[in-house]
Amino acid sequence: MGLLSGKTAIVTGASKGIGRQIAIRFAQEGANVAFTYLSSVEKGQALEQELSALGIKAKGYRSDASDYKSAEDLANQVVADFGGIDVLVNNAGITKDGLLLRMSEEQWDSVINVNLKSVFNLTKASIKTLMKNKNGASIINITSVVGERGNAGQSNYAASKAGIIGFSKSVALELGSRNVRSNAIAPGFIETEMTGELDPNVVKGWTDGIPMKRAGSADEVANVAVFLASDLSSYVTGQVLSVNGGMYT
Ligand code: NAP
């Protein structure tokens, strides 16, 4: 028996990075896993096979998290395919960095839509299903240390991630009495393709400032997601769990 046996989870943006590792850790703990991807089609298809080989039910869906109608269709399809949803992980995210002086409206809108509107879209589309669960349900939204303390060159990203924190806490207040928990995970500097695009000098600047003097791994974030998805966290809601090597926020 794994920590998540008998549960069905949806993880958005699982073709790479943190989302992929969350899907794998959930499957290792016995969850059935529905996950999404958008542009990385081959990686998404490969993950479906990798998860299925762990002996659970797994299915990948190509779905744009920023699109409201697509989120509704996804939630309906997952319920039809899996019979319900116990855990929702809103992980899909992008960066389009630039100083505000040079930031375009497109850079702002796309980051807000993919990172923040997506969280509204799928939470709203899943909420009635989550509330029906006799044993409760867990919503986990992936925010960022940048949403807590800001970052020069990332005003769009920081705003989207700060919005996720306010959303997660509000949903916790609205749904606590229905035993639906809502929490956020705030990773610090985690080695993935997203951070792989950063200038090595920027990376050194970040790691020098981290008390643990290293970047984190996607697996270290995924383990916290396992905790929040499982009954180990049955009295934890409305919280932001930092996974950042001790960075001051
Ligand atoms: P990543 O390696 O770039 O992966 C991003 C994932 O999001 C991919 O699977 C991508 O799928 C998916 N995605 C992007 N746009 C999408 C859309 N419109 N619809 C559906 N899926 C979409 O990024 P990561 O580093 O793992 O980041 C994952 C989450 O953690 C993000 O929310 C990010 O903001 C957050 N985070 C990361 C760090 C870090 O240091 N890495 C720190 C704090 C927070 P496709 O490739 O298939 O499009």
PDB file of C-alpha atoms and ligand atoms in Angstrom:
ATOM      1  CA  MET A   1       0.000   0.000   0.000  1.00  0.00           C
ATOM      2  CA  GLY A   2       1.372   3.385  -1.008  1.00  0.00           C
ATOM      3  CA  LEU A   3       0.539   6.689   0.631  1.00  0.00           C
ATOM      4  CA  LEU A   4      -1.811   7.523  -2.264  1.00  0.00           C
ATOM      5  CA  SER A   5      -3.351   4.113  -3.002  1.00  0.00           C
ATOM      6  CA  GLY A   6      -6.964   4.418  -4.124  1.00  0.00           C
ATOM      7  CA  LYS A   7      -6.675   8.107  -5.021  1.00  0.00           C
ATOM      8  CA  THR A   8      -6.947   9.662  -8.472  1.00  0.00           C
ATOM      9  CA  ALA A   9      -4.836  12.740  -9.171  1.00  0.00           C
ATOM     10  CA  ILE A  10      -4.704  15.279 -11.999  1.00  0.00           C
ATOM     11  CA  VAL A  11      -1.341  16.971 -12.544  1.00  0.00           C
ATOM     12  CA  THR A  12      -1.116  19.797 -15.092  1.00  0.00           C
ATOM     13  CA  GLY A  13       2.074  20.382 -17.067  1.00  0.00           C
ATOM     14  CA  ALA A  14       3.647  17.001 -16.382  1.00  0.00           C
ATOM     15  CA  SER A  15       5.667  16.503 -19.566  1.00  0.00           C
ATOM     16  CA  LYS A  16       8.778  17.929 -17.871  1.00  0.00           C
ATOM     17  CA  GLY A  17      10.328  19.189 -14.683  1.00  0.00           C
ATOM     18  CA  ILE A  18       8.461  19.401 -11.390  1.00  0.00           C
ATOM     19  CA  GLY A  19       5.101  18.254 -12.796  1.00  0.00           C
ATOM     20  CA  ARG A  20       6.643  15.164 -14.346  1.00  0.00           C
ATOM     21  CA  GLN A  21       8.311  14.241 -11.055  1.00  0.00           C
ATOM     22  CA  ILE A  22       5.078  14.804  -9.118  1.00  0.00           C
ATOM     23  CA  ALA A  23       3.265  12.451 -11.518  1.00  0.00           C
ATOM     24  CA  ILE A  24       5.983   9.804 -11.053  1.00  0.00           C
ATOM     25  CA  ARG A  25       6.084  10.077  -7.240  1.00  0.00           C
ATOM     26  CA  PHE A  26       2.256   9.939  -7.084  1.00  0.00           C
ATOM     27  CA  ALA A  27       2.265   6.797  -9.223  1.00  0.00           C
ATOM     28  CA  GLN A  28       5.001   5.250  -7.057  1.00  0.00           C
ATOM     29  CA  GLU A  29       2.731   5.864  -4.051  1.00  0.00           C
ATOM     30  CA  GLY A  30      -0.142   4.034  -5.765  1.00  0.00           C
ATOM     31  CA  ALA A  31      -2.229   6.905  -7.169  1.00  0.00           C
ATOM     32  CA  ASN A  32      -3.942   6.685 -10.532  1.00  0.00           C
ATOM     33  CA  VAL A  33      -2.611   9.660 -12.477  1.00  0.00           C
ATOM     34  CA  ALA A  34      -4.216  11.832 -15.148  1.00  0.00           C
ATOM     35  CA  PHE A  35      -1.836  14.466 -16.417  1.00  0.00           C
ATOM     36  CA  THR A  36      -1.593  17.167 -19.072  1.00  0.00           C
ATOM     37  CA  TYR A  37       0.966  18.546 -21.467  1.00  0.00           C
ATOM     38  CA  LEU A  38       0.762  21.013 -24.318  1.00  0.00           C
ATOM     39  CA  SER A  39       3.749  21.387 -26.645  1.00  0.00           C
ATOM     40  CA  SER A  40       5.898  18.415 -25.505  1.00  0.00           C
ATOM     41  CA  VAL A  41       3.710  15.752 -27.104  1.00  0.00           C
ATOM     42  CA  GLU A  42       6.312  12.964 -27.331  1.00  0.00           C
ATOM     43  CA  LYS A  43       7.414  13.497 -23.737  1.00  0.00           C
ATOM     44  CA  GLY A  44       3.778  13.371 -22.626  1.00  0.00           C
ATOM     45  CA  GLN A  45       3.147  10.123 -24.463  1.00  0.00           C
ATOM     46  CA  ALA A  46       6.348   8.598 -23.055  1.00  0.00           C
ATOM     47  CA  LEU A  47       5.305   9.540 -19.522  1.00  0.00           C
ATOM     48  CA  GLU A  48       1.971   7.760 -19.928  1.00  0.00           C
ATOM     49  CA  GLN A  49       3.862   4.537 -20.679  1.00  0.00           C
ATOM     50  CA  GLU A  50       6.356   5.092 -17.870  1.00  0.00           C
ATOM     51  CA  LEU A  51       3.576   5.614 -15.317  1.00  0.00           C
ATOM     52  CA  SER A  52       1.494   2.688 -16.579  1.00  0.00           C
ATOM     53  CA  ALA A  53       4.539   0.425 -16.115  1.00  0.00           C
ATOM     54  CA  LEU A  54       4.277   1.176 -12.378  1.00  0.00           C
ATOM     55  CA  GLY A  55       0.998  -0.778 -12.317  1.00  0.00           C
ATOM     56  CA  ILE A  56      -1.427   2.107 -11.854  1.00  0.00           C
ATOM     57  CA  LYS A  57      -3.899   3.653 -14.313  1.00  0.00           C
ATOM     58  CA  ALA A  58      -2.307   6.584 -16.130  1.00  0.00           C
ATOM     59  CA  LYS A  59      -3.451   8.780 -18.979  1.00  0.00           C
ATOM     60  CA  GLY A  60      -2.011  11.906 -20.573  1.00  0.00           C
ATOM     61  CA  TYR A  61      -4.216  14.594 -22.124  1.00  0.00           C
ATOM     62  CA  ARG A  62      -3.059  17.331 -24.459  1.00  0.00           C
ATOM     63  CA  SER A  63      -4.785  20.360 -22.947  1.00  0.00           C
ATOM     64  CA  ASP A  64      -4.043  24.079 -22.724  1.00  0.00           C
ATOM     65  CA  ALA A  65      -4.287  24.996 -19.035  1.00  0.00           C
ATOM     66  CA  SER A  66      -4.913  28.666 -19.850  1.00  0.00           C
ATOM     67  CA  ASP A  67      -8.141  27.895 -21.749  1.00  0.00           C
ATOM     68  CA  TYR A  68     -11.330  27.730 -19.680  1.00  0.00           C
ATOM     69  CA  LYS A  69     -13.312  25.470 -22.012  1.00  0.00           C
ATOM     70  CA  SER A  70     -10.381  23.046 -22.335  1.00  0.00           C
ATOM     71  CA  ALA A  71     -10.199  22.786 -18.531  1.00  0.00           C
ATOM     72  CA  GLU A  72     -13.915  21.961 -18.359  1.00  0.00           C
ATOM     73  CA  ASP A  73     -13.532  19.311 -21.058  1.00  0.00           C
ATOM     74  CA  LEU A  74     -10.481  17.876 -19.280  1.00  0.00           C
ATOM     75  CA  ALA A  75     -12.204  17.583 -15.901  1.00  0.00           C
ATOM     76  CA  ASN A  76     -15.229  15.889 -17.513  1.00  0.00           C
ATOM     77  CA  GLN A  77     -13.019  13.506 -19.456  1.00  0.00           C
ATOM     78  CA  VAL A  78     -10.963  12.566 -16.389  1.00  0.00           C
ATOM     79  CA  VAL A  79     -14.130  11.820 -14.405  1.00  0.00           C
ATOM     80  CA  ALA A  80     -15.384   9.683 -17.314  1.00  0.00           C
ATOM     81  CA  ASP A  81     -12.044   7.838 -17.593  1.00  0.00           C
ATOM     82  CA  PHE A  82     -11.134   7.503 -13.892  1.00  0.00           C
ATOM     83  CA  GLY A  83     -14.459   7.755 -12.046  1.00  0.00           C
ATOM     84  CA  GLY A  84     -13.542  10.808  -9.920  1.00  0.00           C
ATOM     85  CA  ILE A  85     -10.806  13.181  -8.762  1.00  0.00           C
ATOM     86  CA  ASP A  86      -9.241  13.190  -5.274  1.00  0.00           C
ATOM     87  CA  VAL A  87      -6.172  15.350  -5.839  1.00  0.00           C
ATOM     88  CA  LEU A  88      -5.688  18.314  -8.169  1.00  0.00           C
ATOM     89  CA  VAL A  89      -2.190  19.669  -8.778  1.00  0.00           C
ATOM     90  CA  ASN A  90      -2.080  22.955 -10.700  1.00  0.00           C
ATOM     91  CA  ASN A  91       1.552  22.965 -11.794  1.00  0.00           C
ATOM     92  CA  ALA A  92       1.653  24.213 -15.418  1.00  0.00           C
ATOM     93  CA  GLY A  93       3.664  27.390 -15.701  1.00  0.00           C
ATOM     94  CA  ILE A  94       5.837  29.530 -17.950  1.00  0.00           C
ATOM     95  CA  THR A  95       8.161  32.518 -17.688  1.00  0.00           C
ATOM     96  CA  LYS A  96       8.451  35.450 -20.105  1.00  0.00           C
ATOM     97  CA  ASP A  97      10.924  37.627 -18.264  1.00  0.00           C
ATOM     98  CA  GLY A  98      11.791  41.265 -18.812  1.00  0.00           C
ATOM     99  CA  LEU A  99      12.097  44.488 -16.895  1.00  0.00           C
ATOM    100  CA  LEU A 100       8.743  46.250 -16.633  1.00  0.00           C
ATOM    101  CA  LEU A 101      10.077  49.132 -18.759  1.00  0.00           C
ATOM    102  CA  ARG A 102      10.398  46.709 -21.664  1.00  0.00           C
ATOM    103  CA  MET A 103       7.631  44.211 -20.869  1.00  0.00           C
ATOM    104  CA  SER A 104       4.967  43.876 -23.570  1.00  0.00           C
ATOM    105  CA  GLU A 105       1.272  43.370 -22.963  1.00  0.00           C
ATOM    106  CA  GLU A 106       1.637  39.919 -24.556  1.00  0.00           C
ATOM    107  CA  GLN A 107       4.365  38.944 -22.046  1.00  0.00           C
ATOM    108  CA  TRP A 108       2.096  40.036 -19.206  1.00  0.00           C
ATOM    109  CA  ASP A 109      -1.098  38.409 -20.505  1.00  0.00           C
ATOM    110  CA  SER A 110       0.412  35.062 -21.447  1.00  0.00           C
ATOM    111  CA  VAL A 111       2.143  34.566 -18.088  1.00  0.00           C
ATOM    112  CA  ILE A 112      -0.968  35.578 -16.143  1.00  0.00           C
ATOM    113  CA  ASN A 113      -3.151  33.305 -18.280  1.00  0.00           C
ATOM    114  CA  VAL A 114      -0.923  30.209 -18.186  1.00  0.00           C
ATOM    115  CA  ASN A 115       0.161  30.547 -14.546  1.00  0.00           C
ATOM    116  CA  LEU A 116      -2.831  32.081 -12.751  1.00  0.00           C
ATOM    117  CA  LYS A 117      -5.982  31.840 -14.870  1.00  0.00           C
ATOM    118  CA  SER A 118      -5.147  28.157 -15.370  1.00  0.00           C
ATOM    119  CA  VAL A 119      -5.444  27.600 -11.608  1.00  0.00           C
ATOM    120  CA  PHE A 120      -8.911  29.161 -11.608  1.00  0.00           C
ATOM    121  CA  ASN A 121      -9.893  27.203 -14.737  1.00  0.00           C
ATOM    122  CA  LEU A 122      -9.203  23.687 -13.507  1.00  0.00           C
ATOM    123  CA  THR A 123     -10.103  24.282  -9.855  1.00  0.00           C
ATOM    124  CA  LYS A 124     -13.465  25.678 -10.961  1.00  0.00           C
ATOM    125  CA  ALA A 125     -13.971  22.813 -13.400  1.00  0.00           C
ATOM    126  CA  SER A 126     -13.164  20.181 -10.736  1.00  0.00           C
ATOM    127  CA  ILE A 127     -14.715  21.707  -7.644  1.00  0.00           C
ATOM    128  CA  LYS A 128     -18.049  19.857  -7.645  1.00  0.00           C
ATOM    129  CA  THR A 129     -16.297  16.532  -8.211  1.00  0.00           C
ATOM    130  CA  LEU A 130     -13.796  17.248  -5.414  1.00  0.00           C
ATOM    131  CA  MET A 131     -16.619  18.163  -3.002  1.00  0.00           C
ATOM    132  CA  LYS A 132     -18.396  14.858  -3.654  1.00  0.00           C
ATOM    133  CA  ASN A 133     -15.557  12.775  -2.168  1.00  0.00           C
ATOM    134  CA  LYS A 134     -16.540  11.073   1.077  1.00  0.00           C
ATOM    135  CA  ASN A 135     -12.882  11.042   2.194  1.00  0.00           C
ATOM    136  CA  GLY A 136     -12.098  14.626   1.271  1.00  0.00           C
ATOM    137  CA  ALA A 137      -9.875  16.027  -1.433  1.00  0.00           C
ATOM    138  CA  SER A 138      -6.675  18.018  -1.830  1.00  0.00           C
ATOM    139  CA  ILE A 139      -5.847  20.915  -4.138  1.00  0.00           C
ATOM    140  CA  ILE A 140      -2.135  21.715  -4.515  1.00  0.00           C
ATOM    141  CA  ASN A 141      -1.110  24.835  -6.407  1.00  0.00           C
ATOM    142  CA  ILE A 142       2.509  25.416  -7.391  1.00  0.00           C
ATOM    143  CA  THR A 143       3.484  28.988  -6.613  1.00  0.00           C
ATOM    144  CA  SER A 144       7.069  30.251  -6.194  1.00  0.00           C
ATOM    145  CA  VAL A 145       9.397  32.013  -3.788  1.00  0.00           C
ATOM    146  CA  VAL A 146       9.180  34.820  -6.360  1.00  0.00           C
ATOM    147  CA  GLY A 147       5.460  35.198  -5.592  1.00  0.00           C
ATOM    148  CA  GLU A 148       6.359  35.839  -1.951  1.00  0.00           C
ATOM    149  CA  ARG A 149       9.260  38.241  -2.308  1.00  0.00           C
ATOM    150  CA  GLY A 150       9.201  39.522  -5.938  1.00  0.00           C
ATOM    151  CA  ASN A 151      12.045  39.403  -8.445  1.00  0.00           C
ATOM    152  CA  ALA A 152      13.430  42.087 -10.737  1.00  0.00           C
ATOM    153  CA  GLY A 153      12.656  41.162 -14.326  1.00  0.00           C
ATOM    154  CA  GLN A 154       9.746  38.918 -13.343  1.00  0.00           C
ATOM    155  CA  SER A 155       6.900  41.276 -12.393  1.00  0.00           C
ATOM    156  CA  ASN A 156       4.472  39.266 -14.536  1.00  0.00           C
ATOM    157  CA  TYR A 157       5.606  35.919 -13.085  1.00  0.00           C
ATOM    158  CA  ALA A 158       5.712  37.254  -9.500  1.00  0.00           C
ATOM    159  CA  ALA A 159       2.193  38.694  -9.853  1.00  0.00           C
ATOM    160  CA  SER A 160       0.877  35.392 -11.200  1.00  0.00           C
ATOM    161  CA  LYS A 161       2.489  33.433  -8.356  1.00  0.00           C
ATOM    162  CA  ALA A 162       1.350  35.878  -5.648  1.00  0.00           C
ATOM    163  CA  GLY A 163      -2.159  35.557  -7.096  1.00  0.00           C
ATOM    164  CA  ILE A 164      -1.966  31.792  -6.690  1.00  0.00           C
ATOM    165  CA  ILE A 165      -1.272  32.223  -2.962  1.00  0.00           C
ATOM    166  CA  GLY A 166      -4.338  34.444  -2.463  1.00  0.00           C
ATOM    167  CA  PHE A 167      -6.460  32.057  -4.509  1.00  0.00           C
ATOM    168  CA  SER A 168      -5.277  28.974  -2.584  1.00  0.00           C
ATOM    169  CA  LYS A 169      -5.989  30.575   0.805  1.00  0.00           C
ATOM    170  CA  SER A 170      -9.452  31.762  -0.316  1.00  0.00           C
ATOM    171  CA  VAL A 171     -10.408  28.328  -1.613  1.00  0.00           C
ATOM    172  CA  ALA A 172      -9.223  26.821   1.690  1.00  0.00           C
ATOM    173  CA  LEU A 173     -11.639  29.124   3.533  1.00  0.00           C
ATOM    174  CA  GLU A 174     -14.513  28.338   1.161  1.00  0.00           C
ATOM    175  CA  LEU A 175     -14.091  24.563   1.082  1.00  0.00           C
ATOM    176  CA  GLY A 176     -12.679  23.645   4.507  1.00  0.00           C
ATOM    177  CA  SER A 177     -16.111  22.645   5.797  1.00  0.00           C
ATOM    178  CA  ARG A 178     -16.437  20.259   2.837  1.00  0.00           C
ATOM    179  CA  ASN A 179     -13.115  18.571   3.713  1.00  0.00           C
ATOM    180  CA  VAL A 180     -11.479  19.888   0.539  1.00  0.00           C
ATOM    181  CA  ARG A 181      -8.010  21.154   1.472  1.00  0.00           C
ATOM    182  CA  SER A 182      -6.214  23.806  -0.577  1.00  0.00           C
ATOM    183  CA  ASN A 183      -2.510  24.484  -0.186  1.00  0.00           C
ATOM    184  CA  ALA A 184       0.341  25.924  -2.207  1.00  0.00           C
ATOM    185  CA  ILE A 185       3.932  24.790  -2.600  1.00  0.00           C
ATOM    186  CA  ALA A 186       6.490  27.562  -3.084  1.00  0.00           C
ATOM    187  CA  PRO A 187       9.635  26.094  -4.620  1.00  0.00           C
ATOM    188  CA  GLY A 188      12.800  28.148  -4.531  1.00  0.00           C
ATOM    189  CA  PHE A 189      15.472  27.514  -7.123  1.00  0.00           C
ATOM    190  CA  ILE A 190      14.860  24.059  -8.611  1.00  0.00           C
ATOM    191  CA  GLU A 191      16.904  22.531 -11.434  1.00  0.00           C
ATOM    192  CA  THR A 192      14.554  21.990 -14.411  1.00  0.00           C
ATOM    193  CA  GLU A 193      14.389  23.060 -18.062  1.00  0.00           C
ATOM    194  CA  MET A 194      12.747  26.313 -16.922  1.00  0.00           C
ATOM    195  CA  THR A 195      15.788  27.285 -14.832  1.00  0.00           C
ATOM    196  CA  GLY A 196      18.186  25.670 -17.325  1.00  0.00           C
ATOM    197  CA  GLU A 197      17.602  28.715 -19.548  1.00  0.00           C
ATOM    198  CA  LEU A 198      19.111  31.058 -16.942  1.00  0.00           C
ATOM    199  CA  ASP A 199      22.517  32.688 -17.312  1.00  0.00           C
ATOM    200  CA  PRO A 200      25.144  30.728 -15.265  1.00  0.00           C
ATOM    201  CA  ASN A 201      26.049  33.956 -13.410  1.00  0.00           C
ATOM    202  CA  VAL A 202      22.418  34.373 -12.364  1.00  0.00           C
ATOM    203  CA  VAL A 203      22.403  30.745 -11.202  1.00  0.00           C
ATOM    204  CA  LYS A 204      25.555  31.310  -9.119  1.00  0.00           C
ATOM    205  CA  GLY A 205      23.983  34.448  -7.620  1.00  0.00           C
ATOM    206  CA  TRP A 206      20.934  32.437  -6.570  1.00  0.00           C
ATOM    207  CA  THR A 207      22.797  29.443  -5.149  1.00  0.00           C
ATOM    208  CA  ASP A 208      25.217  31.682  -3.202  1.00  0.00           C
ATOM    209  CA  GLY A 209      22.190  33.227  -1.504  1.00  0.00           C
ATOM    210  CA  ILE A 210      20.611  29.897  -0.527  1.00  0.00           C
ATOM    211  CA  PRO A 211      21.474  28.755   3.020  1.00  0.00           C
ATOM    212  CA  MET A 212      21.825  25.153   1.779  1.00  0.00           C
ATOM    213  CA  LYS A 213      24.148  26.432  -1.011  1.00  0.00           C
ATOM    214  CA  ARG A 214      22.558  24.386  -3.787  1.00  0.00           C
ATOM    215  CA  ALA A 215      19.581  24.222  -6.073  1.00  0.00           C
ATOM    216  CA  GLY A 216      16.775  21.836  -5.210  1.00  0.00           C
ATOM    217  CA  SER A 217      15.593  18.909  -7.330  1.00  0.00           C
ATOM    218  CA  ALA A 218      12.159  18.281  -8.788  1.00  0.00           C
ATOM    219  CA  ASP A 219      12.004  15.172  -6.592  1.00  0.00           C
ATOM    220  CA  GLU A 220      12.390  17.284  -3.445  1.00  0.00           C
ATOM    221  CA  VAL A 221       9.348  19.321  -4.495  1.00  0.00           C
ATOM    222  CA  ALA A 222       7.419  16.195  -5.494  1.00  0.00           C
ATOM    223  CA  ASN A 223       7.901  14.674  -2.030  1.00  0.00           C
ATOM    224  CA  VAL A 224       6.135  17.666  -0.475  1.00  0.00           C
ATOM    225  CA  ALA A 225       3.336  17.248  -3.021  1.00  0.00           C
ATOM    226  CA  VAL A 226       3.000  13.600  -1.909  1.00  0.00           C
ATOM    227  CA  PHE A 227       2.613  14.799   1.686  1.00  0.00           C
ATOM    228  CA  LEU A 228      -0.067  17.369   0.755  1.00  0.00           C
ATOM    229  CA  ALA A 229      -1.917  14.881  -1.460  1.00  0.00           C
ATOM    230  CA  SER A 230      -1.909  12.169   1.211  1.00  0.00           C
ATOM    231  CA  ASP A 231      -3.865  11.725   4.408  1.00  0.00           C
ATOM    232  CA  LEU A 232      -0.656  12.578   6.320  1.00  0.00           C
ATOM    233  CA  SER A 233      -1.678  16.232   5.812  1.00  0.00           C
ATOM    234  CA  SER A 234      -5.363  15.727   6.676  1.00  0.00           C
ATOM    235  CA  TYR A 235      -5.462  18.832   8.952  1.00  0.00           C
ATOM    236  CA  VAL A 236      -3.295  21.078   6.761  1.00  0.00           C
ATOM    237  CA  THR A 237      -5.081  23.663   4.639  1.00  0.00           C
ATOM    238  CA  GLY A 238      -4.606  27.280   3.560  1.00  0.00           C
ATOM    239  CA  GLN A 239      -0.828  26.968   3.836  1.00  0.00           C
ATOM    240  CA  VAL A 240       2.140  27.809   1.639  1.00  0.00           C
ATOM    241  CA  LEU A 241       4.890  25.238   2.081  1.00  0.00           C
ATOM    242  CA  SER A 242       8.283  26.578   1.041  1.00  0.00           C
ATOM    243  CA  VAL A 243      10.726  24.155  -0.567  1.00  0.00           C
ATOM    244  CA  ASN A 244      13.668  26.464  -0.991  1.00  0.00           C
ATOM    245  CA  GLY A 245      16.739  25.345   0.948  1.00  0.00           C
ATOM    246  CA  GLY A 246      16.097  27.952   3.631  1.00  0.00           C
ATOM    247  CA  MET A 247      15.809  31.099   1.493  1.00  0.00           C
ATOM    248  CA  TYR A 248      14.460  34.010   3.484  1.00  0.00           C
ATOM    249  CA  THR A 249      11.059  35.067   2.172  1.00  0.00           C
TER     250      THR A 249
HETATM  251  P1  NAP B   1       9.197  23.322 -16.986  1.00  0.00           P
HETATM  252  O1  NAP B   1      10.270  22.304 -16.833  1.00  0.00           O
HETATM  253  O2  NAP B   1       9.352  24.405 -17.989  1.00  0.00           O
HETATM  254  O3  NAP B   1       7.808  22.573 -17.205  1.00  0.00           O
HETATM  255  C1  NAP B   1       6.629  23.330 -17.375  1.00  0.00           C
HETATM  256  C2  NAP B   1       5.487  22.395 -17.659  1.00  0.00           C
HETATM  257  O4  NAP B   1       4.298  23.194 -17.830  1.00  0.00           O
HETATM  258  C3  NAP B   1       5.682  21.590 -18.934  1.00  0.00           C
HETATM  259  O5  NAP B   1       5.236  20.279 -18.733  1.00  0.00           O
HETATM  260  C4  NAP B   1       4.775  22.305 -19.941  1.00  0.00           C
HETATM  261  O6  NAP B   1       4.211  21.419 -20.885  1.00  0.00           O
HETATM  262  C5  NAP B   1       3.665  22.784 -19.030  1.00  0.00           C
HETATM  263  N1  NAP B   1       2.916  23.878 -19.622  1.00  0.00           N
HETATM  264  C6  NAP B   1       3.355  25.104 -19.989  1.00  0.00           C
HETATM  265  N2  NAP B   1       2.348  25.828 -20.521  1.00  0.00           N
HETATM  266  C7  NAP B   1       1.237  25.024 -20.499  1.00  0.00           C
HETATM  267  C8  NAP B   1      -0.113  25.188 -20.881  1.00  0.00           C
HETATM  268  N3  NAP B   1      -0.565  26.342 -21.404  1.00  0.00           N
HETATM  269  N4  NAP B   1      -0.959  24.155 -20.691  1.00  0.00           N
HETATM  270  C9  NAP B   1      -0.540  23.004 -20.152  1.00  0.00           C
HETATM  271  N5  NAP B   1       0.718  22.783 -19.766  1.00  0.00           N
HETATM  272  C10 NAP B   1       1.606  23.782 -19.933  1.00  0.00           C
HETATM  273  O7  NAP B   1       8.945  24.087 -15.585  1.00  0.00           O
HETATM  274  P2  NAP B   1       9.212  23.638 -14.071  1.00  0.00           P
HETATM  275  O8  NAP B   1      10.469  24.282 -13.625  1.00  0.00           O
HETATM  276  O9  NAP B   1       9.014  22.182 -13.892  1.00  0.00           O
HETATM  277  O10 NAP B   1       8.024  24.432 -13.343  1.00  0.00           O
HETATM  278  C11 NAP B   1       6.820  23.792 -12.942  1.00  0.00           C
HETATM  279  C12 NAP B   1       6.058  24.736 -12.038  1.00  0.00           C
HETATM  280  O11 NAP B   1       6.882  25.063 -10.906  1.00  0.00           O
HETATM  281  C13 NAP B   1       5.709  26.062 -12.700  1.00  0.00           C
HETATM  282  O12 NAP B   1       4.448  26.511 -12.252  1.00  0.00           O
HETATM  283  C14 NAP B   1       6.795  26.998 -12.187  1.00  0.00           C
HETATM  284  O13 NAP B   1       6.392  28.336 -12.209  1.00  0.00           O
HETATM  285  C15 NAP B   1       6.991  26.470 -10.794  1.00  0.00           C
HETATM  286  N6  NAP B   1       8.274  26.800 -10.185  1.00  0.00           N
HETATM  287  C16 NAP B   1       9.442  26.358 -10.728  1.00  0.00           C
HETATM  288  C17 NAP B   1      10.642  26.705 -10.098  1.00  0.00           C
HETATM  289  C18 NAP B   1      11.964  26.248 -10.612  1.00  0.00           C
HETATM  290  O14 NAP B   1      12.991  26.693 -10.055  1.00  0.00           O
HETATM  291  N7  NAP B   1      12.033  25.398 -11.621  1.00  0.00           N
HETATM  292  C19 NAP B   1      10.626  27.488  -8.947  1.00  0.00           C
HETATM  293  C20 NAP B   1       9.422  27.924  -8.433  1.00  0.00           C
HETATM  294  C21 NAP B   1       8.233  27.563  -9.053  1.00  0.00           C
HETATM  295  P3  NAP B   1       4.645  21.396 -22.448  1.00  0.00           P
HETATM  296  O15 NAP B   1       6.152  21.467 -22.496  1.00  0.00           O
HETATM  297  O16 NAP B   1       4.088  20.103 -22.921  1.00  0.00           O
HETATM  298  O17 NAP B   1       3.994  22.598 -23.078  1.00  0.00           O
END
